[in-house]
Coordinates of C-alpha atoms and ligand atoms in Angstrom, one line a residue:
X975 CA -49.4 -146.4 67.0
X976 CA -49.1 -147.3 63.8
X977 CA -48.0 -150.5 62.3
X978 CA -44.4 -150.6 61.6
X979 CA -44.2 -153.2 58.9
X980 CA -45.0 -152.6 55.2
X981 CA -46.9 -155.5 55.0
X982 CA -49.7 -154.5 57.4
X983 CA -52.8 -155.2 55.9
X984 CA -54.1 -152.1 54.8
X985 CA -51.1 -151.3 52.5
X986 CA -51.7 -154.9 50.9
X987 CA -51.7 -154.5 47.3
X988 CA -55.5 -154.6 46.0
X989 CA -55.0 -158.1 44.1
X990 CA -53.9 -161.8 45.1
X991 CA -50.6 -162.3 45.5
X992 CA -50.2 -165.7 45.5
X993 CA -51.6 -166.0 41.9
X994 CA -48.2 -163.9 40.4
X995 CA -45.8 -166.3 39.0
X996 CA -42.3 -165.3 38.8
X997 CA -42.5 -165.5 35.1
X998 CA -40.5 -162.4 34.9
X999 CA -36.8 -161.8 36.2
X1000 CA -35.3 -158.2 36.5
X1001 CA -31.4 -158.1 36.7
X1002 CA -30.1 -154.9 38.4
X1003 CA -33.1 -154.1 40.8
X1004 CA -31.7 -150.6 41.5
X1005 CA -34.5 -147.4 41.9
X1006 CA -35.3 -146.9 38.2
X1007 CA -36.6 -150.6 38.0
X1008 CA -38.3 -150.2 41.0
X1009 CA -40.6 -147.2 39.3
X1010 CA -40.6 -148.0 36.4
X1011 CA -40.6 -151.9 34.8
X1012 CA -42.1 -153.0 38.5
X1013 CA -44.6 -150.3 38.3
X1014 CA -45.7 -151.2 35.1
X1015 CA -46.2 -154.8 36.4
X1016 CA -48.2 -153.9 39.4
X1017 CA -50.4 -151.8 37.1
X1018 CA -51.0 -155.1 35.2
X1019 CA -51.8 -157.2 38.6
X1020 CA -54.1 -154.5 40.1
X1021 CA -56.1 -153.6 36.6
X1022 CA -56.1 -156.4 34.4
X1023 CA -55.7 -159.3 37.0
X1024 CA -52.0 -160.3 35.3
X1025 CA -50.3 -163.3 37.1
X1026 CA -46.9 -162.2 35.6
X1027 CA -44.8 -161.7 38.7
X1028 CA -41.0 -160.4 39.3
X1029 CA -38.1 -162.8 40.5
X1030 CA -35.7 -159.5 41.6
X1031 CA -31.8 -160.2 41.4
X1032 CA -28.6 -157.8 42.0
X1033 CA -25.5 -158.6 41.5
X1034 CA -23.9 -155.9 43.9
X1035 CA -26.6 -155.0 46.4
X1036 CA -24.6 -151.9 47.1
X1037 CA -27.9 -150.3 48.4
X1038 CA -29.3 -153.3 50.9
X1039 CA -32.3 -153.2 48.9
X1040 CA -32.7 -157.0 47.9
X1041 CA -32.1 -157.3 51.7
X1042 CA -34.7 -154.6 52.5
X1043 CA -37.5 -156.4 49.9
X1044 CA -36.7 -160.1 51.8
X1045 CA -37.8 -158.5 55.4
X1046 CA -41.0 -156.8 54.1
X1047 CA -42.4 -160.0 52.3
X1048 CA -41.2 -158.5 48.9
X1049 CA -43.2 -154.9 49.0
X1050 CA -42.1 -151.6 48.7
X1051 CA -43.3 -148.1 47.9
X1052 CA -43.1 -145.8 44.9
X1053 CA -44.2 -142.3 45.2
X1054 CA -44.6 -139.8 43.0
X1055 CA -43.8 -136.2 43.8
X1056 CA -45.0 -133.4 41.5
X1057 CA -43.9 -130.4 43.2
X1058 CA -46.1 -130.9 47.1
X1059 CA -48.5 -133.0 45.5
X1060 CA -47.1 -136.4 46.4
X1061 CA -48.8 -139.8 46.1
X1062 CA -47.8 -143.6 47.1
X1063 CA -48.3 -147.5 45.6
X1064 CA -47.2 -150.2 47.5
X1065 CA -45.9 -152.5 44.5
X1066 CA -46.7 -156.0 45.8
X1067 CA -45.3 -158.1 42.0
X1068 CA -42.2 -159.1 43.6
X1069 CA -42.7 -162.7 44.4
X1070 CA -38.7 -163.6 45.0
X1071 CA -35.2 -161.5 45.6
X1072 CA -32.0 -162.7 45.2
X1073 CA -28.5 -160.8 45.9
X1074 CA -25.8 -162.6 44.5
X1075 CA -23.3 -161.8 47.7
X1076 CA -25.8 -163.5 50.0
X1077 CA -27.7 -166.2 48.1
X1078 CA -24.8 -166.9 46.1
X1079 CA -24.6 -167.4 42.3
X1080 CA -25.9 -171.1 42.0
X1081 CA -29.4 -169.6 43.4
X1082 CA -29.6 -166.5 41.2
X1083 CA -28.4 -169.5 38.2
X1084 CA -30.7 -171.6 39.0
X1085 CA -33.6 -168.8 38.8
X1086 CA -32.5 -167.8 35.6
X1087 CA -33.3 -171.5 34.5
X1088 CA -36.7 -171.8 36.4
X1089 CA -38.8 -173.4 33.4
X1090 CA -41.9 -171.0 33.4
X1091 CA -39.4 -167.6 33.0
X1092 CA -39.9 -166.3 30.0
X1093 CA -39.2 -162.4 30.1
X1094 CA -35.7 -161.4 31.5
X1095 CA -35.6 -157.4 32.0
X1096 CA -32.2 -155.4 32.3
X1097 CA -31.2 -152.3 34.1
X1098 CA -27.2 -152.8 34.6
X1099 CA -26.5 -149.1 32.8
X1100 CA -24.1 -148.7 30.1
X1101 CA -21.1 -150.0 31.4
X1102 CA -23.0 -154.0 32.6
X1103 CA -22.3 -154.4 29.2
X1104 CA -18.7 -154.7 28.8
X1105 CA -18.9 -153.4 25.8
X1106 CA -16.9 -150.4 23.8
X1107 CA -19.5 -147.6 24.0
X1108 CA -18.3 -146.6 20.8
X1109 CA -18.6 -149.6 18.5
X1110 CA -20.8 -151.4 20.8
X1111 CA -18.7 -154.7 20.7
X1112 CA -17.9 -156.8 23.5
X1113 CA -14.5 -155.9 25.3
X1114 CA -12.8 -159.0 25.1
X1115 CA -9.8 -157.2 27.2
X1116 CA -12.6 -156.2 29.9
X1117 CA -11.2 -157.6 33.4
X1118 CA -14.7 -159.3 34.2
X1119 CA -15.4 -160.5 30.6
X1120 CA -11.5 -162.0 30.5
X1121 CA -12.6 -163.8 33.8
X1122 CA -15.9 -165.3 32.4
X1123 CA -14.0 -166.3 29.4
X1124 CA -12.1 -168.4 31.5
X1125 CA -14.5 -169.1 34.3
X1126 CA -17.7 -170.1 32.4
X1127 CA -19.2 -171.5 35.5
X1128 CA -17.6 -168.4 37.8
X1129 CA -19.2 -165.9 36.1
X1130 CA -19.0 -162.5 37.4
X1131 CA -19.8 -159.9 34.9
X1132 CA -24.1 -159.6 33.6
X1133 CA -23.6 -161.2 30.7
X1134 CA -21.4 -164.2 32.4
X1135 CA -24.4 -164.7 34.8
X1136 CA -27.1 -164.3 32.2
X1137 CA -25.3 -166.6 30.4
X1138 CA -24.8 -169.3 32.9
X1139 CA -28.8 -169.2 33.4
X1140 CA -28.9 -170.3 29.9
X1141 CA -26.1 -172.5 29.9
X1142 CA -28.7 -174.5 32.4
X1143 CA -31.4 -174.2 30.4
X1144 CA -30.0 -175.7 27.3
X1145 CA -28.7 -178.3 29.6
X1146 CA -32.5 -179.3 30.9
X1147 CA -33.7 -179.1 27.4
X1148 CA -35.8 -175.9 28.6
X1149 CA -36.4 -173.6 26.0
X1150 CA -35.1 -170.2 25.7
X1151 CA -35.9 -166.4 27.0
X1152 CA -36.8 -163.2 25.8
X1153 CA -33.6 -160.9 27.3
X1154 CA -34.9 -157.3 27.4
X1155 CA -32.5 -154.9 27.6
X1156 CA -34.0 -151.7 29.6
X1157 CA -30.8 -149.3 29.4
X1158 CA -30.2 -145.9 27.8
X1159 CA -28.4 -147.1 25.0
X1160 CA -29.5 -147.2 21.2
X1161 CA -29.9 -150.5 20.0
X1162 CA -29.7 -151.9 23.0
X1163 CA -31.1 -155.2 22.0
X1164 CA -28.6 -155.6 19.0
X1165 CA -25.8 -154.4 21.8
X1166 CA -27.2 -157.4 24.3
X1167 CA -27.4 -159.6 20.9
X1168 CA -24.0 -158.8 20.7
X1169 CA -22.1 -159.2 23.8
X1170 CA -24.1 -162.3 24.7
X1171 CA -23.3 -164.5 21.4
X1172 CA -19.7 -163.1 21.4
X1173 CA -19.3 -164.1 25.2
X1174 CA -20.4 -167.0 24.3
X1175 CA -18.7 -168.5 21.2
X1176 CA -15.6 -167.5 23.6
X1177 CA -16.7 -170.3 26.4
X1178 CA -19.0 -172.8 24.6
X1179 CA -18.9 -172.8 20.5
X1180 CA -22.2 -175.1 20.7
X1181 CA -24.0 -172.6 23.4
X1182 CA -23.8 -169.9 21.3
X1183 CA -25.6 -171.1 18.0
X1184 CA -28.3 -172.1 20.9
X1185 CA -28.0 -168.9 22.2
X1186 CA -28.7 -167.1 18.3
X1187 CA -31.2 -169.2 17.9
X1188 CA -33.2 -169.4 21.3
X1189 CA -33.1 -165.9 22.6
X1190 CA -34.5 -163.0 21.6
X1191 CA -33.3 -160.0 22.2
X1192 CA -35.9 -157.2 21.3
X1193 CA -34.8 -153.3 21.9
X1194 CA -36.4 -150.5 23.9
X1195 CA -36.5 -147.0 25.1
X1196 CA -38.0 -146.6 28.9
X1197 CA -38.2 -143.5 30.1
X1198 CA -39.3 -142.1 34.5
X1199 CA -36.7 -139.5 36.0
X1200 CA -35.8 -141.4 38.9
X1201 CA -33.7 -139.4 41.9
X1202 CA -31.4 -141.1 43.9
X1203 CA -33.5 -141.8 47.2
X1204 CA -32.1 -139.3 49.9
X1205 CA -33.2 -139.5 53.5
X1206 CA -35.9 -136.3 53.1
X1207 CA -37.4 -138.6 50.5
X1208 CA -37.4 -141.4 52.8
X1209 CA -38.8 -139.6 55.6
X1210 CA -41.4 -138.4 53.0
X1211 CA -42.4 -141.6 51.6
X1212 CA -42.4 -142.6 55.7
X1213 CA -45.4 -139.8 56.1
X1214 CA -47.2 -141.4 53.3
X1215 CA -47.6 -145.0 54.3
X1216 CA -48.4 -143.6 57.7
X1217 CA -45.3 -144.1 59.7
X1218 CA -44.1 -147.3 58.4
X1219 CA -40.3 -147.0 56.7
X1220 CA -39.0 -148.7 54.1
X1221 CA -35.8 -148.9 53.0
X1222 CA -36.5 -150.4 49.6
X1223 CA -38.7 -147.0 48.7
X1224 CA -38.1 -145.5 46.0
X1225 CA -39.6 -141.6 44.5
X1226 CA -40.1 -140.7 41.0
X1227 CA -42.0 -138.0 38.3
X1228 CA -45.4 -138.9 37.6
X1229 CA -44.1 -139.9 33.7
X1230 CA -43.7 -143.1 32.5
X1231 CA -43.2 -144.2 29.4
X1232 CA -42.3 -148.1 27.6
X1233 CA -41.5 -148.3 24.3
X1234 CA -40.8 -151.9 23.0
X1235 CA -40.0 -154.0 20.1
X1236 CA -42.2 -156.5 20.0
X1237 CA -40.4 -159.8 19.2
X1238 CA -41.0 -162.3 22.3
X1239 CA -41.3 -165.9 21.3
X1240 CA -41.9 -167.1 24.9
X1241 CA -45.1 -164.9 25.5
X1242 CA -45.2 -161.6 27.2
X1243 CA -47.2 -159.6 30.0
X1244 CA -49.9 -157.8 28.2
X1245 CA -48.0 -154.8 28.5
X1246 CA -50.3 -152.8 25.8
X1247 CA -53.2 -152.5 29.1
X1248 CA -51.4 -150.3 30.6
X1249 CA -49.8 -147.7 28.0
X1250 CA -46.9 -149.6 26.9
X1251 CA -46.0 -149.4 23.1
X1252 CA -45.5 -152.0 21.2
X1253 CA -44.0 -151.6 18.0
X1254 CA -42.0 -152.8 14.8
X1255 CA -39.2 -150.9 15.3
X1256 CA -38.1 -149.0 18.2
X1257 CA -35.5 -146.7 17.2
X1258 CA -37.2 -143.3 16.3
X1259 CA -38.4 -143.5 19.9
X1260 CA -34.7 -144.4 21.1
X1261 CA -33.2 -142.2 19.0
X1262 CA -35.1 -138.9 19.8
X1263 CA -35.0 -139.6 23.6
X1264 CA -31.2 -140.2 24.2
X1265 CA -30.5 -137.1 22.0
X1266 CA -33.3 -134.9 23.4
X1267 CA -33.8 -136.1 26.6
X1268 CA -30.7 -137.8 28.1
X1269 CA -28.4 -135.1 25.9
X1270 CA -29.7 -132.3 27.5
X1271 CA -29.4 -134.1 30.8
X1272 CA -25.6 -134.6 30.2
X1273 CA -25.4 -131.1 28.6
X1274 CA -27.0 -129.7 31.9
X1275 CA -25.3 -131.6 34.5
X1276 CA -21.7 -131.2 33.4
X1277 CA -22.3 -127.1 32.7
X1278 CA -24.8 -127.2 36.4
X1279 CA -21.6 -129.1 38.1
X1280 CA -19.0 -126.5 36.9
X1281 CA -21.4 -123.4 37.6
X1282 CA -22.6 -124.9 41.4
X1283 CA -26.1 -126.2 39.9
X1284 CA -26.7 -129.0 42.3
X1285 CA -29.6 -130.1 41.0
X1286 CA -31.6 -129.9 37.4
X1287 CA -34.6 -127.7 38.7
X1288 CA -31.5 -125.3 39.5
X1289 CA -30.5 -125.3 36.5
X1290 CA -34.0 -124.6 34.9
X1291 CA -33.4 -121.3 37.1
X1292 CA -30.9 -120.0 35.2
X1293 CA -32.7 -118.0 32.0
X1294 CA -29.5 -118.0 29.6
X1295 CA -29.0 -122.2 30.3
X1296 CA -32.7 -122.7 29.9
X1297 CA -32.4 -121.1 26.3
X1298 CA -29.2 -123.0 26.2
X1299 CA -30.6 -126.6 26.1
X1300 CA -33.7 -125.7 24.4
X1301 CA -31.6 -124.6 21.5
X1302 CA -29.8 -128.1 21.9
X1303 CA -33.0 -130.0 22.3
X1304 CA -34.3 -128.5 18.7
X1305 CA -31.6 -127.1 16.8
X1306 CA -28.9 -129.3 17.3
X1307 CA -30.4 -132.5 18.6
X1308 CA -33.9 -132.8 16.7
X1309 CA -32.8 -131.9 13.7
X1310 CA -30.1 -135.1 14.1
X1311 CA -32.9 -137.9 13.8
X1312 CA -34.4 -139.5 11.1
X1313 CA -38.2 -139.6 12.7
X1314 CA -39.2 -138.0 15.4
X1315 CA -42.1 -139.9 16.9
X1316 CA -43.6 -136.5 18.4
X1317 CA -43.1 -132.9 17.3
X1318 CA -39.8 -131.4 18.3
X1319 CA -41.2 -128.4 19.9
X1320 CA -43.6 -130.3 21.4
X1321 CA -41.8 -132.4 23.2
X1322 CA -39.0 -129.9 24.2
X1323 CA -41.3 -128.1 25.6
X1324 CA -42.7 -131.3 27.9
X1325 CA -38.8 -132.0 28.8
X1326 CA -38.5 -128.3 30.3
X1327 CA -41.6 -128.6 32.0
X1328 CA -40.6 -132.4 33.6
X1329 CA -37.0 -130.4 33.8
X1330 CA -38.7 -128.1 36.4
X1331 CA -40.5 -130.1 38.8
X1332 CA -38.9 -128.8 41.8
X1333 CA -39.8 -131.6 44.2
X1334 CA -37.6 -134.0 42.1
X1335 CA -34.3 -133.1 43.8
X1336 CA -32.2 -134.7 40.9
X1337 CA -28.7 -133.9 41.3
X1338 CA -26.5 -132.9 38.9
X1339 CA -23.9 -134.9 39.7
X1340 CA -26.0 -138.3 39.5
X1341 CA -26.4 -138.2 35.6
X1342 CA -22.6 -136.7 35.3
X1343 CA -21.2 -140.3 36.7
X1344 CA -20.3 -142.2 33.6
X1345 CA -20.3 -139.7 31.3
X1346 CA -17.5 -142.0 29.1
X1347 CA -20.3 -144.6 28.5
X1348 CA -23.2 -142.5 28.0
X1349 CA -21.6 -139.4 25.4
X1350 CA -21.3 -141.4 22.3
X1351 CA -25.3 -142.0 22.1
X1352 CA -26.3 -138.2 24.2
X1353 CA -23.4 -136.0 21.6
X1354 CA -21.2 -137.7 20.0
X1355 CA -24.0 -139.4 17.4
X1356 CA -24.9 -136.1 16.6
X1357 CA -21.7 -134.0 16.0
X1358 CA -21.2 -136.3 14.2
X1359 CA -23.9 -135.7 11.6
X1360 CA -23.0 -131.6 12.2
X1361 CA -20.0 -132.6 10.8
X1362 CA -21.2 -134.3 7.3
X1363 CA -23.6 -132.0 7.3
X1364 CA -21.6 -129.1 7.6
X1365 CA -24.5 -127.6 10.4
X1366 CA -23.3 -125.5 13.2
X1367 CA -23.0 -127.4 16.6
X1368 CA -22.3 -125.1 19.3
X1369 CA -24.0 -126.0 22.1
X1370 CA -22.9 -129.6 22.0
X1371 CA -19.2 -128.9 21.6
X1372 CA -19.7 -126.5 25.0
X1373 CA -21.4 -129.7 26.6
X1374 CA -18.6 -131.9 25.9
X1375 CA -15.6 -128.8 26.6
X1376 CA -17.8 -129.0 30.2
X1377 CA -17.6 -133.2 30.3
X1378 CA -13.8 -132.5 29.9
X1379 CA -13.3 -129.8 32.0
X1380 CA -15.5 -131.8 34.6
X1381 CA -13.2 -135.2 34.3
X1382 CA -10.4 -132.6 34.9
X1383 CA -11.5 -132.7 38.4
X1384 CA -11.7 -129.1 39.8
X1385 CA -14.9 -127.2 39.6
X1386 CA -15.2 -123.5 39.5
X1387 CA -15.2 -123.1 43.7
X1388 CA -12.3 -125.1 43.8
X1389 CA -13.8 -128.2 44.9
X1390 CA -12.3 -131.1 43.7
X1391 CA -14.9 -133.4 41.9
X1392 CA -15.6 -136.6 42.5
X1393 CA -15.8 -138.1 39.3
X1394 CA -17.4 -141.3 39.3
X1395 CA -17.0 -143.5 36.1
X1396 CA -15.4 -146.7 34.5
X1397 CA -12.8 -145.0 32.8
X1398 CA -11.1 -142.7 35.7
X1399 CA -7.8 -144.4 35.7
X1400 CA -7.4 -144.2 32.1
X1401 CA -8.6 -140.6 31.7
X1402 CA -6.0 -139.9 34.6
X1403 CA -3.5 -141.2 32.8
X1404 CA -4.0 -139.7 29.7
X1405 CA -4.2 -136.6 31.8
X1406 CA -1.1 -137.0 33.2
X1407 CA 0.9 -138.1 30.5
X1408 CA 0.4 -135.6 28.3
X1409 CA 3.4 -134.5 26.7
X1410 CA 4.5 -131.1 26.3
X1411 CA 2.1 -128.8 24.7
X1412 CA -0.4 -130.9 24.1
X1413 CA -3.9 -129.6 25.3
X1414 CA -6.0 -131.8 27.8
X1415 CA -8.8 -132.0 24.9
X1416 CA -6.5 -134.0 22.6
X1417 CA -4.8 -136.2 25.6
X1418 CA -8.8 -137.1 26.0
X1419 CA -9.5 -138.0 22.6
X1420 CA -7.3 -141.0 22.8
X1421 CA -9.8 -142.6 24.2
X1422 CA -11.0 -144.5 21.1
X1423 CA -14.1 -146.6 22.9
X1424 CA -15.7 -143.4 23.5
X1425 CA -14.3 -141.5 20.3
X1426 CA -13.8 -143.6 17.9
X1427 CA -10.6 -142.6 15.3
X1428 CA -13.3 -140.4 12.8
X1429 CA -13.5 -137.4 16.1
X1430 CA -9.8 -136.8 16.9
X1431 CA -8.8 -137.1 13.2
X1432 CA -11.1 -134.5 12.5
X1433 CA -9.2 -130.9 12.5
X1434 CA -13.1 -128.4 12.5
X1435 CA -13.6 -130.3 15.7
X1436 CA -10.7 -130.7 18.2
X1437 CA -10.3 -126.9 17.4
X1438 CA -13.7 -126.1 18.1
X1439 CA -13.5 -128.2 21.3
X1440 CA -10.1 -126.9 22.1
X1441 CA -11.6 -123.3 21.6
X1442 CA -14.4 -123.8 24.4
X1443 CA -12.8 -125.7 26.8
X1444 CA -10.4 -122.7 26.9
X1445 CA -13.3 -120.3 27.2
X1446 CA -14.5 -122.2 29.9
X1447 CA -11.3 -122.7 32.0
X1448 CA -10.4 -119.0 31.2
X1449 CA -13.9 -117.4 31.9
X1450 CA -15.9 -120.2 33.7
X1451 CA -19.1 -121.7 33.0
X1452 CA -21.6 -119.0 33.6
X1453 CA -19.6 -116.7 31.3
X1454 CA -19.9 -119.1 28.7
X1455 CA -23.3 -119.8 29.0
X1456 CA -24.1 -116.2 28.7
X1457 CA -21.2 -115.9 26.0
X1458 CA -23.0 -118.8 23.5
X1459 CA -26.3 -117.6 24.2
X1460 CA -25.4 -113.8 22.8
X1461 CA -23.6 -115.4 19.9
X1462 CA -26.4 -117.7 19.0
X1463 CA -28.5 -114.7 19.1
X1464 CA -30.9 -116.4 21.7
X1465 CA -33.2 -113.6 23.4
X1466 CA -33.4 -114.3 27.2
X1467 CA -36.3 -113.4 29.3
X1468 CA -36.1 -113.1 32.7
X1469 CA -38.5 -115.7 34.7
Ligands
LIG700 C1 -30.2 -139.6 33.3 C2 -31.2 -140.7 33.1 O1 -28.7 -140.3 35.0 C3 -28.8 -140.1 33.8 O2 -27.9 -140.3 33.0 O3 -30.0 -138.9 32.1 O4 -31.2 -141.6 34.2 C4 -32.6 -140.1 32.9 O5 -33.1 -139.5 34.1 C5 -33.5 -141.2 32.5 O6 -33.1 -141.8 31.3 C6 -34.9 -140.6 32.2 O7 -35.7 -141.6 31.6

């Protein structure tokens, strides 16, 4: 029989864990942490003896996993599945794990002010933020943020909490951190800078020069497709360790890639072992992968959703969509950025490939949720450009017509979606209200944190956007698809 529990002793990490201090913090330990900012830690521990260790917090445990982690003495799996060739780590740098619904907040405060932290790490996607996707300012009219702003001690949003950890600090005389924000946004340290010190001079005038002068908020791009875990994944990752589950398990691509500004006052893991970059300036790398990457991943999953594609490798089936979002990746989103750290063909053509893996399972409908808080980095930056450049953008306005069509609620079987993002209500009600005559791409163009004024006040566009979501609600999405690729002239071979 085997063992049941994760911490038998032949799945044991190879290193000592009681030499990992909790010198690092992670807030939002959901899946892609777990593969990707934890993975790069272990890799540290195991090859290069590093003593830098995680303290694990969620604030909404929807998942159970902080739960999970406490009752397997803080180990879990990740495995990485390349087609059938699947292999497993047990990731033993999680040293402490905190949920804020059953430690409570004073515990997950109180480790935010431990004194030998010096490295908070962020995953709390786009919308943690409470900030306006498209100026990237804090949303002082934000529910949570309102309720920080008058419950400094009570905080409930991320940056209420984070900022309650340094509250303490400053209050023990303990010096500051190094907040690293890990999320898909450009900037994404300037956008943390942001929120943070505005958040602040609202609760505390005196916290928030402490605050601009004692954190550092440096930027990166991180990069591992990481599948939601489904129970065959489970049961997979079960076969692997040998018969022992574990609920905290999570299943990835074999790619990984860190690329970080390198401003961190407080000292850092030696990140640069084990393939991380370190750089001067991060944005080239941002840049290029929320256009390339994450754009095509929006373009496909709204267009996949409408067609019936339920995941991205079904996508990659479909001959005319594959010439589709290659297009995108070079023609329309390459050609957007000011450097492009690696040859656009190049890495197109390593996108489709990591697009294809069929054992990844990665629904289309995962990377649709949010779509209100992710378009304005994946699209809207680049249309954008199209339009001061006067350059043809085709294949991003059908995206977006598909995002719309997709919010609209009704895909082309006649399911209803379920449309998961911040911004529902509102887009229902600007649905809703329209008044007469007026087309369902302009009602959703009043939404000015995700368009800004310049986009609806610009005539080329709303007509070109008007034009293909009426293509696609007249013909459907597979039409269309086959429709743009004959117009753009794109030869199609079949696979
Ligand atoms: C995806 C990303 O869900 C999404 O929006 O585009 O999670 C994507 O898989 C990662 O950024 C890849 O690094």
């Amino acid at each position: 029989m085997p063992d049941s529990s994760l911490s038998t002793k032949h799945l044991q990490p190879p290193y000592p864990r009681e030499a990992l201090r909790p010198r690092l913090l992670h807030l939002g330990c959901g899946a892609f942490h777990r593969a990707h900012q934890a993975v790069f830690a272990d890799m540290l521990a195991s090859d290069h003896a590093s003593d830098w260790g995680y303290c694990e917090v969620s604030l909404t445990d929807s998942g159970g996993t902080i739960t999970a982690l406490k009752g397997q003495d803080f180990l879990y799996a990740v495995a990485e599945m390349d087609g059938n060739d699947w292999s497993c780590r047990v990731v033993g740098v999680v040293c402490q794990a905190l949920s804020l619904r059953e430690d409570g907040l004073s515990a997950v405060v109180e480790a935010l002010a431990q004194p030998e932290l010096a490295v908070v790490t962020l995953t709390i996607t786009e919308k943690g933020y409470c900030h306006s996707p498209a100026t990237g300012q804090l949303q002082m009219e934000h529910p949570a943020i309102r309720h920080d702003i008058a419950s400094p001690w009570q905080p409930c949003s991320a940056p209420g909490v984070l900022l309650a950890g340094l509250r303490l600090r400053r209050e023990r005389g303990l010096p500051g951190l190094t907040i690293l924000s890990c999320d898909n946004m450009p900037a994404n340290g300037v956008v943390t800078r942001q929120v943070m010190t505005t958040l602040a001079s609202l609760q505390d005038a005196d916290l928030a020069a402490w605050v601009e002068s004692q954190v550092a908020f440096p930027s990166s791009m991180v990069d591992c497709i990481v599948p939601m875990v489904t129970a065959e994944t489970r049961s997979r990752i079960r076969d692997l360790l040998g018969g022992v589950d574990d609920p905290a398990g999570v299943a990835c691509e074999p790619y990984r890639q860190w690329v970080i500004e390198d401003c961190f006052p407080y000292g850092r893991p030696p990140w640069e072992r084990v393939g991380v970059k370190l750089l001067a300036d991060v944005q080239p790398f941002e840049e290029m992968k929320l256009r390339m990457l994450n754009g095509s991943h929006s373009f496909l999953a709204y267009l996949g959703c409408l067609t019936g594609y339920v995941h991205v490798s079904d996508c990659m089936q479909d001959a005319c969509l594959v010439r589709l979002v290659h297009h995108l990746m070079v023609e329309e989103q390459a050609v957007t950025l000011v450097q492009c750290p690696i040859k656009p063909e190049e890495y197109a053509a390593q996108l489709l490939t990591r697009f294809r893996n069929p054992a990844l399972l990665h629904r289309t409908l995962q990377i649709a949720m949010d779509g209100s808080q992710k378009l304005p980095q994946r699209m809207l930056a680049s249309i954008r450009f199209h339009l001061a450049h006067g350059s043809r953008f085709d294949c991003l306005a059908l995206g977006l017509a598909a995002w719309m069509c997709f919010v609209s609620r009704v895909d082309e079987q006649g399911q209803v979606i379920s449309v998961s993002d911040p911004l529902t209500g509102e887009i229902g009600r600007l649905l809703s209200s329209r008044t007469e005559g007026e087309s369902a791409v302009r009602a959703l163009l009043k939404l000015e944190q995700v368009f800004g004024t310049d986009l609806p006040a610009n005539t080329h566009f709303v007509e070109l956007l008007e034009q293909q979501f009426q293509l696609l609600q007249q013909h459907g999405a597979r039409a269309c698809i086959a429709l743009l690729c004959h117009w753009l002239g794109l030869t199609v071979t079949l696979a």
